[in-house]
PDB file of C-alpha atoms in Angstrom:
ATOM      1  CA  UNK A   1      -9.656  -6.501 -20.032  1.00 37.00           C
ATOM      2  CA  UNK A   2     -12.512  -7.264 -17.527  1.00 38.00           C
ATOM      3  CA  UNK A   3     -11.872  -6.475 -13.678  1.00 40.00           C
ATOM      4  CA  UNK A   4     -13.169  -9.381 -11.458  1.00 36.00           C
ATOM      5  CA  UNK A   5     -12.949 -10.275  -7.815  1.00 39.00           C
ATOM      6  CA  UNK A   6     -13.689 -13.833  -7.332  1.00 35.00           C
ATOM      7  CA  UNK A   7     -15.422 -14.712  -4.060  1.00 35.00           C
ATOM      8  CA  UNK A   8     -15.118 -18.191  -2.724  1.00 34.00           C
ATOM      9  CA  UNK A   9     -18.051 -20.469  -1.780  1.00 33.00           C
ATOM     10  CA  UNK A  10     -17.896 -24.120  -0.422  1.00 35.00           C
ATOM     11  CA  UNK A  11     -19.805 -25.032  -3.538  1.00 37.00           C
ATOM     12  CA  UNK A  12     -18.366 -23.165  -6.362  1.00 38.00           C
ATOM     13  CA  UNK A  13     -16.414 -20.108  -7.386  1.00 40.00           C
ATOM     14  CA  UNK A  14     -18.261 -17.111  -8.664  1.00 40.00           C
ATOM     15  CA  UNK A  15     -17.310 -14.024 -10.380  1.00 40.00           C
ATOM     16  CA  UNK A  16     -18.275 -10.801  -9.665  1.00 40.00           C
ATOM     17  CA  UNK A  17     -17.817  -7.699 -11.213  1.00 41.00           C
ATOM     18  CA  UNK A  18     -14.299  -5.395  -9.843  1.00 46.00           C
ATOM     19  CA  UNK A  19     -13.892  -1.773 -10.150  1.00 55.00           C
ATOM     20  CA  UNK A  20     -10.909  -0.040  -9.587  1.00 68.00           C
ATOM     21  CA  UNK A  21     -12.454   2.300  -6.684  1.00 83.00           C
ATOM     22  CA  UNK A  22     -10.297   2.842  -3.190  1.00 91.00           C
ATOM     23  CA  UNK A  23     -13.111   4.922  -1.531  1.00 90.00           C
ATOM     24  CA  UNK A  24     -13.334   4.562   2.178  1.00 91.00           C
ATOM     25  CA  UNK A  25      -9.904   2.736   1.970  1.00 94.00           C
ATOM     26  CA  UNK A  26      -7.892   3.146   5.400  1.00 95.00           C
ATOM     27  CA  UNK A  27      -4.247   4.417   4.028  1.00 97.00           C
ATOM     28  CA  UNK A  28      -1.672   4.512   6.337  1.00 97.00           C
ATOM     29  CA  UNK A  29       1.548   6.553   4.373  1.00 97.00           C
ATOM     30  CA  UNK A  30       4.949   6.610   5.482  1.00 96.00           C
ATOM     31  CA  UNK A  31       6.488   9.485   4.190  1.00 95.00           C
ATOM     32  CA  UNK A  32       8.994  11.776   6.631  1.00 93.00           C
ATOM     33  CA  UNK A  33       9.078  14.489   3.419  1.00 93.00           C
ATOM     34  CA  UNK A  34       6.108  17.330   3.892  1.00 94.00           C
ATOM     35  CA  UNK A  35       5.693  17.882  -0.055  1.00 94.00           C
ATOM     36  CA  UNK A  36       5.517  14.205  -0.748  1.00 93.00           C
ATOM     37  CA  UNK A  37       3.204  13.576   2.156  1.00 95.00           C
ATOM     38  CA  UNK A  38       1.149  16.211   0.913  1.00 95.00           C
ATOM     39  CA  UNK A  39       0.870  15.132  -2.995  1.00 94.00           C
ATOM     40  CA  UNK A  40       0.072  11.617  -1.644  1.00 95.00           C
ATOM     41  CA  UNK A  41      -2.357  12.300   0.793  1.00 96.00           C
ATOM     42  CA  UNK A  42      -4.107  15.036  -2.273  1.00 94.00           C
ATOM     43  CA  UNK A  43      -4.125  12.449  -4.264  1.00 94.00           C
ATOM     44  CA  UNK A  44      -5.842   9.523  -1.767  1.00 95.00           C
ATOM     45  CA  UNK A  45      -8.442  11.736  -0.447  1.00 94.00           C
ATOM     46  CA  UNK A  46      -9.267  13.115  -4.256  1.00 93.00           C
ATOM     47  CA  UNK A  47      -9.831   9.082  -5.174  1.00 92.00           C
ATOM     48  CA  UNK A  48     -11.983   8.992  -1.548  1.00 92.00           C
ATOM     49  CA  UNK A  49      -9.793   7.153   0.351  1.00 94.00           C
ATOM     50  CA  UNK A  50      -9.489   7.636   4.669  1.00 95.00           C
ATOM     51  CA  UNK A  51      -5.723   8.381   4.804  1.00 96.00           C
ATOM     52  CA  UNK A  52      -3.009   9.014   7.941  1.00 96.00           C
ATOM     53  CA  UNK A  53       0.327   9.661   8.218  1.00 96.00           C
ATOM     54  CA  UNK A  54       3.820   8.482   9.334  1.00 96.00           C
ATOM     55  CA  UNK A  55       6.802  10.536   9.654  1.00 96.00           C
ATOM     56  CA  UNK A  56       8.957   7.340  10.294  1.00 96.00           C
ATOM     57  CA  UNK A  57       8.891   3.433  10.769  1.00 94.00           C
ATOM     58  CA  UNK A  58       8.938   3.587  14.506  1.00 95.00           C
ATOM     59  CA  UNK A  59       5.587   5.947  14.048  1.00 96.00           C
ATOM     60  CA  UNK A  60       3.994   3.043  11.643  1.00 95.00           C
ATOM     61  CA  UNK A  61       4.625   0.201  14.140  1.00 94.00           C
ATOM     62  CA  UNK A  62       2.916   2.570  16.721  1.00 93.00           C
ATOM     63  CA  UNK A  63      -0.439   2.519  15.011  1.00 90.00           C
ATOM     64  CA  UNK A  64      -0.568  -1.034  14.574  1.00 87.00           C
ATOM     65  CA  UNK A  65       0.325  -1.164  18.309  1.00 86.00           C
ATOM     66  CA  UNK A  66      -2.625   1.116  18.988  1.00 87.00           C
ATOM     67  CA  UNK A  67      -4.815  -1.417  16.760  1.00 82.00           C
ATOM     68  CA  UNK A  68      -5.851   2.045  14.455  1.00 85.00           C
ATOM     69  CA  UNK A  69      -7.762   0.405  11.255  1.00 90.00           C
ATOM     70  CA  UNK A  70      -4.985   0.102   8.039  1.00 93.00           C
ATOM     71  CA  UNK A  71      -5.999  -1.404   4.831  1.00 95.00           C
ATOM     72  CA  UNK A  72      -3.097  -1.059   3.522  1.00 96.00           C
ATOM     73  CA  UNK A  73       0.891   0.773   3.710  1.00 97.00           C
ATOM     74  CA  UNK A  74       2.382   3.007   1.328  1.00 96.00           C
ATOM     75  CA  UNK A  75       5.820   2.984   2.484  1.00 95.00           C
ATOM     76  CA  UNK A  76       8.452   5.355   2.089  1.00 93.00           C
ATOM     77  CA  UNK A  77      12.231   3.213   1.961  1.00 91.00           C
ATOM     78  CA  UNK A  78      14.801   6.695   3.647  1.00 89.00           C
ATOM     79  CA  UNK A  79      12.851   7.489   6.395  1.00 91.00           C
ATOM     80  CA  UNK A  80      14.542   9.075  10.094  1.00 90.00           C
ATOM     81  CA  UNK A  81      14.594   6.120  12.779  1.00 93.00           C
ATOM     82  CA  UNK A  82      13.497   3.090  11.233  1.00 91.00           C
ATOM     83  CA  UNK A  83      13.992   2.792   7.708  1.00 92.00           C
ATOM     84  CA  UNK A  84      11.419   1.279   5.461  1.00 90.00           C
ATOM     85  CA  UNK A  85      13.601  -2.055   4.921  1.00 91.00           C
ATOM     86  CA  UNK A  86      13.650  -2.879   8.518  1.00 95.00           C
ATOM     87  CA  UNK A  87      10.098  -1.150   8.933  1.00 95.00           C
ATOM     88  CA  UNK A  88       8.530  -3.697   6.060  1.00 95.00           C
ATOM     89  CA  UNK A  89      10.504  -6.510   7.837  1.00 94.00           C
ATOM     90  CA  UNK A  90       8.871  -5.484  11.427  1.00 94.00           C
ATOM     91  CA  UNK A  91       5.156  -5.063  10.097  1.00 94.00           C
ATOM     92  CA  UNK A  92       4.939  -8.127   8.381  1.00 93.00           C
ATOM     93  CA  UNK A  93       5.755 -10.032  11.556  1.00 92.00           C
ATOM     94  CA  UNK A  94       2.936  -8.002  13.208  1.00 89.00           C
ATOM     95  CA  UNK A  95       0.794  -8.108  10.298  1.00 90.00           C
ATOM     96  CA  UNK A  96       1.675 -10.637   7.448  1.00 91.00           C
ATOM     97  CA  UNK A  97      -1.098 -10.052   5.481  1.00 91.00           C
ATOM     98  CA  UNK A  98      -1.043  -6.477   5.623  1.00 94.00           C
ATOM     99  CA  UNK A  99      -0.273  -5.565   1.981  1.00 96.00           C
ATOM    100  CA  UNK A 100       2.768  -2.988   1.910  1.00 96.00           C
ATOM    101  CA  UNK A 101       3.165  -0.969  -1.200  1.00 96.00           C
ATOM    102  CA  UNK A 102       6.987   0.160  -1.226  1.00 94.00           C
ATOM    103  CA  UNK A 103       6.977   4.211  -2.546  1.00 92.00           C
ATOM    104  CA  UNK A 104      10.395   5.561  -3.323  1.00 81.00           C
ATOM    105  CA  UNK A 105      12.778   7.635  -5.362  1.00 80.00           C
ATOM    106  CA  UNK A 106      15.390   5.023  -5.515  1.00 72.00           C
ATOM    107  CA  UNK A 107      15.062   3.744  -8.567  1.00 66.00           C
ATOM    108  CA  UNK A 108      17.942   1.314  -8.877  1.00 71.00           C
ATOM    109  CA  UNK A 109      18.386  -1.774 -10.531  1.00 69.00           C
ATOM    110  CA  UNK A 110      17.706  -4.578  -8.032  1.00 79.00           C
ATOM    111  CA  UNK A 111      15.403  -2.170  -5.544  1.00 77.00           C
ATOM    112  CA  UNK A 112      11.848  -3.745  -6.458  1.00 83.00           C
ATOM    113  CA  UNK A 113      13.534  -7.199  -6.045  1.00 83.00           C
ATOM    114  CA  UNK A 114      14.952  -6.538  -3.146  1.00 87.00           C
ATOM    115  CA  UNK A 115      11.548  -5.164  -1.358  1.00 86.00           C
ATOM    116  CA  UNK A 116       9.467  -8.041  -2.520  1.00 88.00           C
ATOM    117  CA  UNK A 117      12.230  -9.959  -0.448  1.00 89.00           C
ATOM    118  CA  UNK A 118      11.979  -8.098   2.380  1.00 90.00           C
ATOM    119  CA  UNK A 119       8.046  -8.732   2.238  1.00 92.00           C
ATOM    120  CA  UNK A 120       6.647  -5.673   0.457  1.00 94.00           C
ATOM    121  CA  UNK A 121       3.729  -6.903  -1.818  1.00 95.00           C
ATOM    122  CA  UNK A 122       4.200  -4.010  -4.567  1.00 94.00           C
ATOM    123  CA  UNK A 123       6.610  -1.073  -5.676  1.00 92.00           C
ATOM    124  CA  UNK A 124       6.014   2.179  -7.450  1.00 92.00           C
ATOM    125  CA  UNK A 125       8.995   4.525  -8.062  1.00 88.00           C
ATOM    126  CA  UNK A 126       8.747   8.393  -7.473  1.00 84.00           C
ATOM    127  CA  UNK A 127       7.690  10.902  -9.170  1.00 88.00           C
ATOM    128  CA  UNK A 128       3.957   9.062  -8.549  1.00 90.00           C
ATOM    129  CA  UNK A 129       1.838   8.051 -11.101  1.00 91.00           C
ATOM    130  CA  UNK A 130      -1.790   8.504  -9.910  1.00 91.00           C
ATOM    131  CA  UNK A 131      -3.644   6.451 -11.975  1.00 91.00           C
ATOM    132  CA  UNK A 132      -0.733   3.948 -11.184  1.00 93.00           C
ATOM    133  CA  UNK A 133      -0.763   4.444  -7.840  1.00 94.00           C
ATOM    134  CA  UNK A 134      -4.587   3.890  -7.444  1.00 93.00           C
ATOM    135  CA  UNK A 135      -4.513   0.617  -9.388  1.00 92.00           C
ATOM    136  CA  UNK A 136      -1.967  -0.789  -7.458  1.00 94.00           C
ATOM    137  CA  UNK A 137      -3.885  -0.318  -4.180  1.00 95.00           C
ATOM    138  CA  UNK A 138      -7.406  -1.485  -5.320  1.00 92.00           C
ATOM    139  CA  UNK A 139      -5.227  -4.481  -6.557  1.00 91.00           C
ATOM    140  CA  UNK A 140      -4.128  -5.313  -3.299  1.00 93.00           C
ATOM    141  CA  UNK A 141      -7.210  -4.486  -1.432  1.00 91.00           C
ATOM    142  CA  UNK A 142     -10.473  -5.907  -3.317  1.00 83.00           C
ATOM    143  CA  UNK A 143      -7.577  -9.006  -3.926  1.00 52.00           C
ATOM    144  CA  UNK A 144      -8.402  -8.413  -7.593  1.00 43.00           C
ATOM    145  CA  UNK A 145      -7.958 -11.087 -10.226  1.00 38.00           C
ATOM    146  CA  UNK A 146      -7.976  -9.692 -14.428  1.00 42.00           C
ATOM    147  CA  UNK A 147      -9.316 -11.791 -17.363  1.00 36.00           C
ATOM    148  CA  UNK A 148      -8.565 -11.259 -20.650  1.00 36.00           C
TER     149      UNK A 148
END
């Protein structure tokens, strides 16, 4: 499978070559639980990326309120003040383009559906998969497109 990125011209559409890299990404995580927080945020900064924290959604809306530079949300759904339903539901009227990756232990039949609903562009279920995890992001961010 070849990784491309295709970049848009007003002539033509070209192809150039994608790799799977989220160095220098801006993370923001919402996670209120220190031992996830930490595992996540290990395993951003190992792949390179610039990650920051949110204990809760009322914290997340904040930043984007203080116009702090997010690439992209890895969002935590049972978090203390604002939940991540209504907190995916509030950012994406602030930001709809901001891609939202939904990061949870609830596992249930239905859950993934219901996120993408609620606006969230992707869901990975806890315990995290790394390489996973980094896929999904570089997905979202480089807007990547995969030929067979």
């Amino acid at each position: 499978m070849i990784h491309t990125k295709i970049c848009r011209s007003t002539k033509s559409h070209h192809l150039k070559p994608y790799n799977n890299s989220i160095e220098n990404v801006n993370i923001l995580v919402a996670e209120d639980q220190e031992f996830n927080l930490l595992l996540l945020k290990t395993i951003l900064e190992k792949a390179k990326a610039k990650v920051s924290s949110a204990k809760n959604g009322v914290e997340v809306l904040d930043f984007f309120f203080d116009k702090k530079e997010v690439d992209i949300v890895l969002m935590d759904l049972n978090m203390p003040k604002m939940d991540g339903y209504e907190t995916i539901q509030q950012l994406k009227k602030l930001a709809p383009e901001m891609p939202i990756i939904v990061q949870t232990a609830n596992a249930m039949t239905g859950e993934m559906e219901k996120c993408l609903d609620l606006g969230a562009d992707d869901y990975i279920a806890k315990p995290i998969d790394q390489t996973e995890l980094i896929l999904k992001i570089a997905k979202l961010v480089n807007k990547e497109v995969l030929i067979n």
